[in-house]
Amino acid sequence: MTSQATVAQPQIKSRLGAILRSTSGNFLEQFDFFLFGFYATAISKAFFPPGNDTNALLLTFTTFWLGALMRPVGAIFLGAYIDRIGRRKGLIVTLGIMAIGTVVITICPTYASIGIAAPIIVLIGRLLQGFSAGVELGGVSVYLFEISTPGNRGFYTSFQSASQQVAIFVAALLGYFLSEIMPADQVTAWGWRIPFFVGCIIVPFIFVLRRTLEETPAFLAMKHHPSPKEIFASAALNWKIIMLGMFMTAMTTVTFYFVTVYTPTFGKNVLKLSTADSLLVTLAVAVTNFIWNPVGGALSDRIGRQPVLITISVLALLTAYPALLWLTAAPTFGKMLAVEMLFSFYFGMYSGAMLGALVEIVPTHVRTTCFSLAFALAAALFGTFTPLASTWLIKETGDNASPGFWLMFAAASGLMATLAIYRGGKSIATRETAPAQA
């Protein structure tokens, strides 16, 4: 093991380069996810039966959510592949599957052209994206954790989430310029496809980056790479850690999808602000998300994961609904920006600490599988459900601030899971020794 580690260590020639290469796939994934959310209204008109705009929008967000339900499946099968074969090869595979899903959605004909086949094809594209996304985030987080320097694991791992914010910024910027140079009816009719084509164009470049990715010394130094059967058995034995990780992650995924994917729709359809206003707020959110993630990770390296996670969860639990109530009472661009900045702070600080915490509590030898499964379940059951839940809550209650209840639920989940994980001042990883851990 010592000789293997000695040979492997010099392969990470540049940690900055490794961060950029590993997170490049995150960019593509989040780029497409945001575009699907921002152009949800246009997509609903393009691919779903006409007649009822609200129902078409609900069907669009349902498709968005159904794709996310494939995440746990991808986490199990692709996670086992990465834990068995290696981080580098696995991340190349996930990128390929994700790229196919992107192309399918981009070139799919409209409902007017091919009828019911249109939403089916879009759903297939989303299922492929969800399958790859199930392990993309986990694979990247584990990779960053394993190349990090001692005492900076939270800081390094936080760049998994921070990298996604670059994608949000670029997508929002493209959307903003598109709204400025094209009439709204043309954007709805076909212009929304332009940013998706941009995503297709950058796929080859990301493949080049991923192909030059180096394997982590930690993986190369492992004496035994478990078989899929061993991985599945170990993941089943560690179900408690996975479930607690899922509820801890729920706070991250719900807040993230609210401030990024759902915000443009919320701004336009609910608050009745302009497209430009909604995009400018999203641009600002992307910038602050990028800043707060590393800050949260670095702070958790200094004072511990638990204090950061508990503090942010409590703040979100107490302020989410009041903040939205204040915003929706008399919506303005300034008030929307202020509320989104508050939620961005919650997301970034919590996410920066949570990613490091989740990698630390899962068993080392099945690290990618267990991390990915916990994260995928949180994203599928809570995070990507946020646009649909928010739209449904507003429709059923008539209260435009009602999405705040969903955010409060996520904060409560994160708080209770954190308290359980760090019960007695020690994490669950130190209280329980996972069977067969390497």
Coordinates of C-alpha atoms in Angstrom, one line a residue:
M1 CA 0.0 0.0 0.0
T2 CA 2.9 2.3 0.9
S3 CA 4.6 1.8 -2.5
Q4 CA 1.3 2.3 -4.3
A5 CA 0.6 5.6 -2.5
T6 CA 4.1 6.8 -3.2
V7 CA 3.7 6.2 -6.9
A8 CA 0.2 7.6 -7.0
Q9 CA 0.8 10.9 -5.1
P10 CA 2.8 12.8 -7.8
Q11 CA 0.1 12.1 -10.4
I12 CA -1.9 15.1 -9.0
K13 CA 0.4 17.7 -10.6
S14 CA -2.0 20.6 -10.1
R15 CA -4.9 20.6 -7.6
L16 CA -6.3 23.6 -9.3
G17 CA -6.3 21.8 -12.7
A18 CA -7.8 18.7 -11.1
I19 CA -10.6 20.9 -9.6
L20 CA -11.4 22.4 -13.0
R21 CA -11.3 19.1 -14.8
S22 CA -13.5 17.3 -12.3
T23 CA -16.1 20.0 -12.0
S24 CA -16.5 20.6 -15.7
G25 CA -19.2 18.0 -15.9
N26 CA -21.1 19.7 -13.1
F27 CA -21.2 22.8 -15.3
L28 CA -22.9 21.0 -18.1
E29 CA -25.4 19.3 -15.8
Q30 CA -26.4 22.4 -14.0
F31 CA -26.4 24.4 -17.2
D32 CA -29.1 22.2 -18.6
F33 CA -31.1 21.9 -15.3
F34 CA -31.3 25.6 -15.0
L35 CA -32.3 26.1 -18.6
F36 CA -35.1 23.6 -18.2
G37 CA -36.4 25.5 -15.2
F38 CA -36.0 28.9 -16.6
Y39 CA -37.6 28.1 -19.9
A40 CA -40.3 25.9 -18.3
T41 CA -43.1 28.0 -19.7
A42 CA -41.7 27.8 -23.3
I43 CA -41.0 24.1 -22.9
S44 CA -44.5 23.5 -21.7
K45 CA -45.9 25.2 -24.8
A46 CA -43.5 23.3 -27.1
F47 CA -43.9 19.8 -25.9
F48 CA -47.2 19.4 -24.0
P49 CA -50.9 19.5 -25.1
P50 CA -52.2 23.1 -25.4
G51 CA -55.3 24.4 -23.7
N52 CA -54.4 24.9 -20.1
D53 CA -51.2 26.8 -19.4
T54 CA -51.1 25.9 -15.7
N55 CA -51.6 22.2 -16.3
A56 CA -48.9 22.3 -19.0
L57 CA -46.5 24.0 -16.6
L58 CA -47.3 21.4 -14.0
L59 CA -46.6 18.6 -16.5
T60 CA -43.3 20.3 -17.4
F61 CA -42.2 20.4 -13.7
T62 CA -43.4 16.8 -13.3
T63 CA -41.2 15.8 -16.2
F64 CA -38.3 17.6 -14.5
W65 CA -39.0 15.8 -11.3
L66 CA -39.5 12.3 -12.9
G67 CA -36.0 12.7 -14.4
A68 CA -34.7 13.3 -10.9
L69 CA -36.2 10.0 -9.7
M70 CA -33.6 8.3 -11.9
R71 CA -30.9 9.8 -9.7
P72 CA -31.0 7.1 -7.0
V73 CA -30.8 4.4 -9.7
G74 CA -27.8 6.1 -11.2
A75 CA -26.3 6.5 -7.8
I76 CA -26.5 2.8 -7.1
F77 CA -25.3 1.4 -10.5
L78 CA -22.9 4.1 -11.6
G79 CA -21.7 4.7 -8.0
A80 CA -20.8 1.0 -7.7
Y81 CA -18.9 1.3 -11.1
I82 CA -16.9 4.3 -9.8
D83 CA -16.1 2.6 -6.5
R84 CA -14.9 -0.5 -8.4
I85 CA -13.2 0.9 -11.6
G86 CA -12.1 4.4 -10.5
R87 CA -13.1 8.0 -10.2
R88 CA -11.6 9.1 -13.5
K89 CA -13.3 6.5 -15.7
G90 CA -16.6 6.8 -14.0
L91 CA -16.8 10.6 -14.4
I92 CA -16.1 10.2 -18.2
V93 CA -19.0 7.7 -18.4
T94 CA -21.4 10.0 -16.5
L95 CA -20.5 12.9 -18.9
G96 CA -21.3 10.8 -21.9
I97 CA -24.8 9.8 -20.7
M98 CA -25.5 13.4 -19.6
A99 CA -24.5 14.7 -23.1
I100 CA -26.9 12.3 -24.8
G101 CA -29.8 13.5 -22.7
T102 CA -29.0 17.1 -23.5
V103 CA -28.9 16.5 -27.2
V104 CA -32.2 14.6 -27.1
I105 CA -34.0 17.5 -25.5
T106 CA -32.4 20.1 -27.7
I107 CA -33.4 18.6 -31.0
C108 CA -36.8 17.1 -30.0
P109 CA -39.7 18.2 -32.3
T110 CA -42.6 20.0 -30.8
Y111 CA -46.0 18.6 -29.8
A112 CA -47.6 20.3 -32.8
S113 CA -45.2 18.3 -35.1
I114 CA -45.3 14.8 -33.6
G115 CA -48.0 14.8 -30.9
I116 CA -47.7 12.7 -27.8
A117 CA -44.2 11.5 -28.9
A118 CA -42.8 14.9 -28.0
P119 CA -43.3 14.7 -24.2
I120 CA -42.2 11.1 -24.2
I121 CA -38.9 12.0 -26.0
V122 CA -38.3 14.9 -23.6
L123 CA -39.0 12.6 -20.6
I124 CA -36.4 10.0 -22.0
G125 CA -33.9 12.8 -22.2
R126 CA -34.6 13.9 -18.7
L127 CA -34.4 10.3 -17.5
L128 CA -30.9 10.0 -19.0
Q129 CA -29.8 13.2 -17.4
G130 CA -31.2 12.1 -14.1
F131 CA -29.4 8.7 -14.3
S132 CA -26.0 10.4 -14.9
A133 CA -26.6 13.2 -12.4
G134 CA -27.3 10.5 -9.7
V135 CA -23.5 9.9 -9.4
E136 CA -22.0 13.0 -11.1
L137 CA -22.3 15.2 -7.9
G138 CA -21.2 12.3 -5.7
G139 CA -18.3 11.3 -7.9
V140 CA -17.0 14.9 -8.1
S141 CA -17.4 15.5 -4.4
V142 CA -15.5 12.3 -3.5
Y143 CA -12.8 13.2 -6.1
L144 CA -12.3 16.6 -4.6
F145 CA -12.3 15.2 -1.0
E146 CA -9.6 12.7 -2.0
I147 CA -7.3 15.2 -3.6
S148 CA -7.7 17.8 -0.8
T149 CA -5.0 18.7 1.7
P150 CA -5.3 18.0 5.4
G151 CA -7.5 20.5 7.2
N152 CA -9.1 21.8 4.0
R153 CA -11.4 19.0 3.1
G154 CA -14.6 21.1 3.4
F155 CA -13.0 23.9 1.4
Y156 CA -12.0 21.6 -1.5
T157 CA -15.2 19.7 -1.5
S158 CA -17.3 22.9 -1.6
F159 CA -16.1 23.5 -5.2
Q160 CA -18.4 20.8 -6.4
S161 CA -21.3 23.0 -5.6
A162 CA -19.5 26.3 -6.4
S163 CA -18.8 25.1 -9.9
Q164 CA -22.5 24.7 -10.6
Q165 CA -23.0 28.4 -9.9
V166 CA -20.7 29.2 -12.8
A167 CA -23.2 27.3 -15.0
I168 CA -26.1 29.2 -13.5
F169 CA -24.4 32.5 -14.2
V170 CA -23.6 31.6 -17.8
A171 CA -27.1 30.3 -18.5
A172 CA -28.7 33.3 -16.9
L173 CA -26.4 35.6 -18.9
L174 CA -27.3 33.9 -22.1
G175 CA -31.0 34.1 -21.2
Y176 CA -30.7 37.8 -20.4
F177 CA -29.1 38.7 -23.7
L178 CA -31.6 36.5 -25.6
S179 CA -34.5 38.4 -24.0
E180 CA -32.9 41.7 -24.9
I181 CA -32.3 40.9 -28.6
M182 CA -35.3 38.8 -29.5
P183 CA -39.1 39.4 -29.1
A184 CA -40.7 37.4 -26.3
D185 CA -42.9 35.5 -28.7
Q186 CA -39.9 34.3 -30.8
V187 CA -38.1 33.2 -27.6
T188 CA -41.1 31.2 -26.6
A189 CA -41.5 29.7 -30.1
W190 CA -37.9 28.6 -30.8
G191 CA -35.4 31.0 -29.3
W192 CA -35.3 29.0 -26.0
R193 CA -33.4 26.2 -27.9
I194 CA -30.4 28.5 -28.5
P195 CA -28.9 28.1 -25.0
F196 CA -29.4 24.4 -25.2
F197 CA -27.5 24.2 -28.5
V198 CA -24.7 26.2 -26.7
G199 CA -24.7 23.4 -24.2
C200 CA -24.3 20.8 -26.9
I201 CA -21.4 22.7 -28.5
I202 CA -19.4 22.8 -25.3
V203 CA -19.7 19.0 -24.7
P204 CA -16.6 18.1 -26.7
F205 CA -14.5 20.6 -24.8
I206 CA -15.6 19.1 -21.5
F207 CA -14.8 15.6 -22.8
V208 CA -11.3 16.7 -23.4
L209 CA -11.0 18.1 -19.9
R210 CA -12.4 14.9 -18.4
R211 CA -10.1 12.6 -20.4
T212 CA -7.0 14.3 -18.9
L213 CA -8.3 13.8 -15.4
E214 CA -5.9 12.0 -13.1
E215 CA -7.0 9.2 -10.7
T216 CA -6.9 10.1 -7.0
P217 CA -4.0 8.7 -4.9
A218 CA -6.5 7.6 -2.3
F219 CA -8.2 5.3 -4.8
L220 CA -5.0 3.9 -6.2
A221 CA -3.7 3.2 -2.7
M222 CA -6.7 1.1 -1.8
K223 CA -5.7 -2.6 -1.2
H224 CA -9.1 -3.9 -2.3
H225 CA -11.6 -2.5 -4.8
P226 CA -14.9 -4.1 -3.9
S227 CA -17.1 -5.9 -6.4
P228 CA -20.6 -4.6 -7.2
K229 CA -22.0 -7.3 -5.0
E230 CA -19.8 -6.2 -2.0
I231 CA -20.7 -2.6 -2.7
F232 CA -24.5 -3.2 -2.7
A233 CA -24.2 -5.3 0.4
S234 CA -22.2 -2.6 2.3
A235 CA -24.6 0.1 1.1
A236 CA -27.5 -1.9 2.5
L237 CA -25.8 -2.4 5.8
N238 CA -25.2 1.3 6.1
W239 CA -28.8 2.4 5.3
K240 CA -29.0 4.5 8.4
I241 CA -26.1 6.7 7.4
I242 CA -27.6 7.0 3.9
M243 CA -31.0 8.0 5.2
L244 CA -29.5 10.6 7.6
G245 CA -27.3 11.9 4.8
M246 CA -30.4 12.3 2.6
F247 CA -32.3 14.4 5.2
M248 CA -29.2 16.5 5.9
T249 CA -28.8 17.1 2.2
A250 CA -32.5 18.0 1.7
M251 CA -31.8 21.5 3.1
T252 CA -29.2 22.0 0.4
T253 CA -31.2 20.7 -2.6
V254 CA -34.5 22.4 -1.8
T255 CA -32.9 25.8 -1.2
F256 CA -30.7 25.4 -4.3
Y257 CA -33.5 24.5 -6.7
F258 CA -35.7 27.3 -5.3
V259 CA -33.0 30.1 -5.7
T260 CA -31.9 28.9 -9.2
V261 CA -34.3 26.7 -11.2
Y262 CA -37.6 28.0 -9.7
T263 CA -36.7 31.7 -9.2
P264 CA -37.1 32.8 -12.9
T265 CA -40.6 31.2 -13.0
F266 CA -41.5 32.6 -9.6
G267 CA -40.4 36.0 -10.6
K268 CA -42.3 36.1 -13.9
N269 CA -45.4 34.0 -13.2
V270 CA -46.0 34.7 -9.5
L271 CA -44.5 38.1 -8.8
K272 CA -45.2 39.5 -12.3
L273 CA -41.8 41.0 -12.6
S274 CA -40.1 41.2 -16.0
T275 CA -37.9 38.5 -17.6
A276 CA -34.9 40.8 -17.3
D277 CA -35.5 41.4 -13.6
S278 CA -35.8 37.7 -12.9
L279 CA -32.6 36.9 -14.8
L280 CA -30.7 39.7 -13.1
V281 CA -31.7 38.3 -9.7
T282 CA -30.6 34.9 -10.8
L283 CA -27.2 36.3 -12.0
A284 CA -26.7 37.8 -8.6
V285 CA -27.7 34.5 -6.9
A286 CA -25.1 32.6 -9.0
V287 CA -22.4 35.0 -8.0
T288 CA -23.2 34.9 -4.3
N289 CA -23.7 31.1 -4.3
F290 CA -20.2 30.8 -5.7
I291 CA -18.8 32.9 -3.0
W292 CA -20.6 31.5 0.0
N293 CA -19.9 27.8 -0.8
P294 CA -16.1 28.0 -0.3
V295 CA -16.7 30.3 2.7
G296 CA -19.0 27.7 4.3
G297 CA -16.6 24.9 3.6
A298 CA -13.6 26.8 4.9
L299 CA -15.5 27.9 8.0
S300 CA -16.5 24.3 8.7
D301 CA -12.9 23.3 8.5
R302 CA -12.1 25.7 11.2
I303 CA -15.0 25.4 13.7
G304 CA -16.5 22.1 12.7
R305 CA -19.4 21.0 10.4
Q306 CA -22.0 20.8 13.1
P307 CA -22.1 24.5 14.2
V308 CA -22.4 25.7 10.6
L309 CA -25.1 23.2 9.7
I310 CA -27.2 23.8 12.8
T311 CA -27.0 27.6 12.7
I312 CA -28.0 27.9 9.1
S313 CA -30.8 25.4 9.5
V314 CA -32.3 27.3 12.4
L315 CA -32.1 30.6 10.6
A316 CA -33.8 29.2 7.5
L317 CA -36.5 27.6 9.6
L318 CA -37.3 30.8 11.3
T319 CA -37.2 33.2 8.3
A320 CA -38.2 31.4 5.1
Y321 CA -41.9 32.0 5.2
P322 CA -41.7 35.6 6.7
A323 CA -39.2 36.6 4.0
L324 CA -41.5 35.4 1.2
L325 CA -44.5 36.9 2.8
W326 CA -42.8 40.3 2.9
L327 CA -41.8 39.8 -0.7
T328 CA -45.1 38.8 -2.1
A329 CA -47.1 41.4 -0.3
A330 CA -45.8 44.1 -2.7
P331 CA -43.3 42.6 -5.1
T332 CA -40.4 44.7 -6.4
F333 CA -37.1 43.9 -8.0
G334 CA -35.2 45.2 -4.9
K335 CA -37.3 43.0 -2.5
M336 CA -36.9 40.0 -4.6
L337 CA -33.1 40.5 -4.8
A338 CA -32.9 40.9 -1.0
V339 CA -34.9 37.7 -0.3
E340 CA -32.9 35.7 -2.8
M341 CA -29.6 37.0 -1.4
L342 CA -30.7 35.8 2.0
F343 CA -31.6 32.3 0.7
S344 CA -28.4 32.3 -1.3
F345 CA -26.4 32.9 1.9
Y346 CA -28.3 30.0 3.6
F347 CA -27.7 27.7 0.6
G348 CA -24.0 28.5 0.1
M349 CA -22.9 28.3 3.8
Y350 CA -24.9 25.1 4.5
S351 CA -23.8 23.4 1.3
G352 CA -20.2 24.2 1.8
A353 CA -20.2 22.5 5.2
M354 CA -22.6 19.7 4.2
L355 CA -20.6 18.3 1.3
G356 CA -17.6 17.7 3.5
A357 CA -19.7 16.3 6.3
L358 CA -21.4 13.8 4.0
V359 CA -18.2 12.5 2.5
E360 CA -16.8 12.1 6.0
I361 CA -19.7 10.0 7.4
V362 CA -20.0 7.5 4.6
P363 CA -17.8 4.3 4.6
T364 CA -14.5 4.8 2.7
H365 CA -14.6 1.7 0.5
V366 CA -18.1 2.5 -0.8
R367 CA -17.7 6.3 -0.6
T368 CA -19.0 7.2 -4.0
T369 CA -22.0 4.9 -3.9
C370 CA -23.2 5.9 -0.4
F371 CA -22.6 9.6 -0.9
S372 CA -24.3 9.6 -4.3
L373 CA -27.3 7.6 -3.1
A374 CA -27.9 10.0 -0.1
F375 CA -27.5 13.0 -2.4
A376 CA -29.6 11.5 -5.2
L377 CA -32.4 10.6 -2.9
A378 CA -32.4 14.1 -1.4
A379 CA -32.4 15.7 -4.9
A380 CA -35.1 13.3 -6.3
L381 CA -37.5 13.4 -3.3
F382 CA -37.0 17.0 -2.2
G383 CA -34.8 19.2 -4.3
T384 CA -36.1 18.8 -7.9
F385 CA -39.6 18.5 -6.5
T386 CA -39.3 22.1 -5.4
P387 CA -40.6 23.8 -8.6
L388 CA -43.6 21.4 -8.7
A389 CA -44.2 21.7 -4.9
S390 CA -44.1 25.5 -5.1
T391 CA -46.4 25.7 -8.1
W392 CA -48.9 23.3 -6.5
L393 CA -48.8 25.1 -3.1
I394 CA -49.5 28.4 -4.6
K395 CA -52.3 26.9 -6.8
E396 CA -54.0 25.1 -3.9
T397 CA -53.6 27.7 -1.1
G398 CA -53.8 31.0 -3.1
D399 CA -50.8 32.2 -1.0
N400 CA -47.9 33.3 -3.1
A401 CA -45.6 33.0 -0.1
S402 CA -46.6 29.3 0.5
P403 CA -43.4 27.9 -1.0
G404 CA -41.9 29.1 2.3
F405 CA -43.5 26.2 4.0
W406 CA -41.6 23.8 1.7
L407 CA -38.3 25.6 2.5
M408 CA -39.1 25.4 6.3
F409 CA -39.7 21.7 6.0
A410 CA -36.3 21.2 4.3
A411 CA -34.6 23.3 7.0
A412 CA -36.2 21.2 9.7
S413 CA -35.1 18.0 8.0
G414 CA -31.5 19.3 7.8
L415 CA -31.6 20.3 11.4
M416 CA -32.9 17.0 12.8
A417 CA -30.5 15.0 10.6
T418 CA -27.5 17.0 11.7
L419 CA -28.5 16.6 15.4
A420 CA -28.8 12.9 14.9
I421 CA -25.5 12.6 12.9
Y422 CA -23.5 14.6 15.5
R423 CA -25.3 13.3 18.6
G424 CA -23.1 13.6 21.7
G425 CA -20.6 15.8 19.9
K426 CA -19.3 12.9 17.7
S427 CA -20.3 12.1 14.2
I428 CA -22.1 8.9 13.3
A429 CA -18.9 7.8 11.5
T430 CA -17.0 7.7 14.8
R431 CA -19.9 6.2 16.8
E432 CA -20.4 3.3 14.4
T433 CA -17.8 1.3 12.6
A434 CA -19.2 0.2 9.2
P435 CA -18.8 -3.5 8.4
A436 CA -16.0 -4.4 6.0
Q437 CA -14.7 -0.9 6.0
A438 CA -11.3 -0.6 4.3

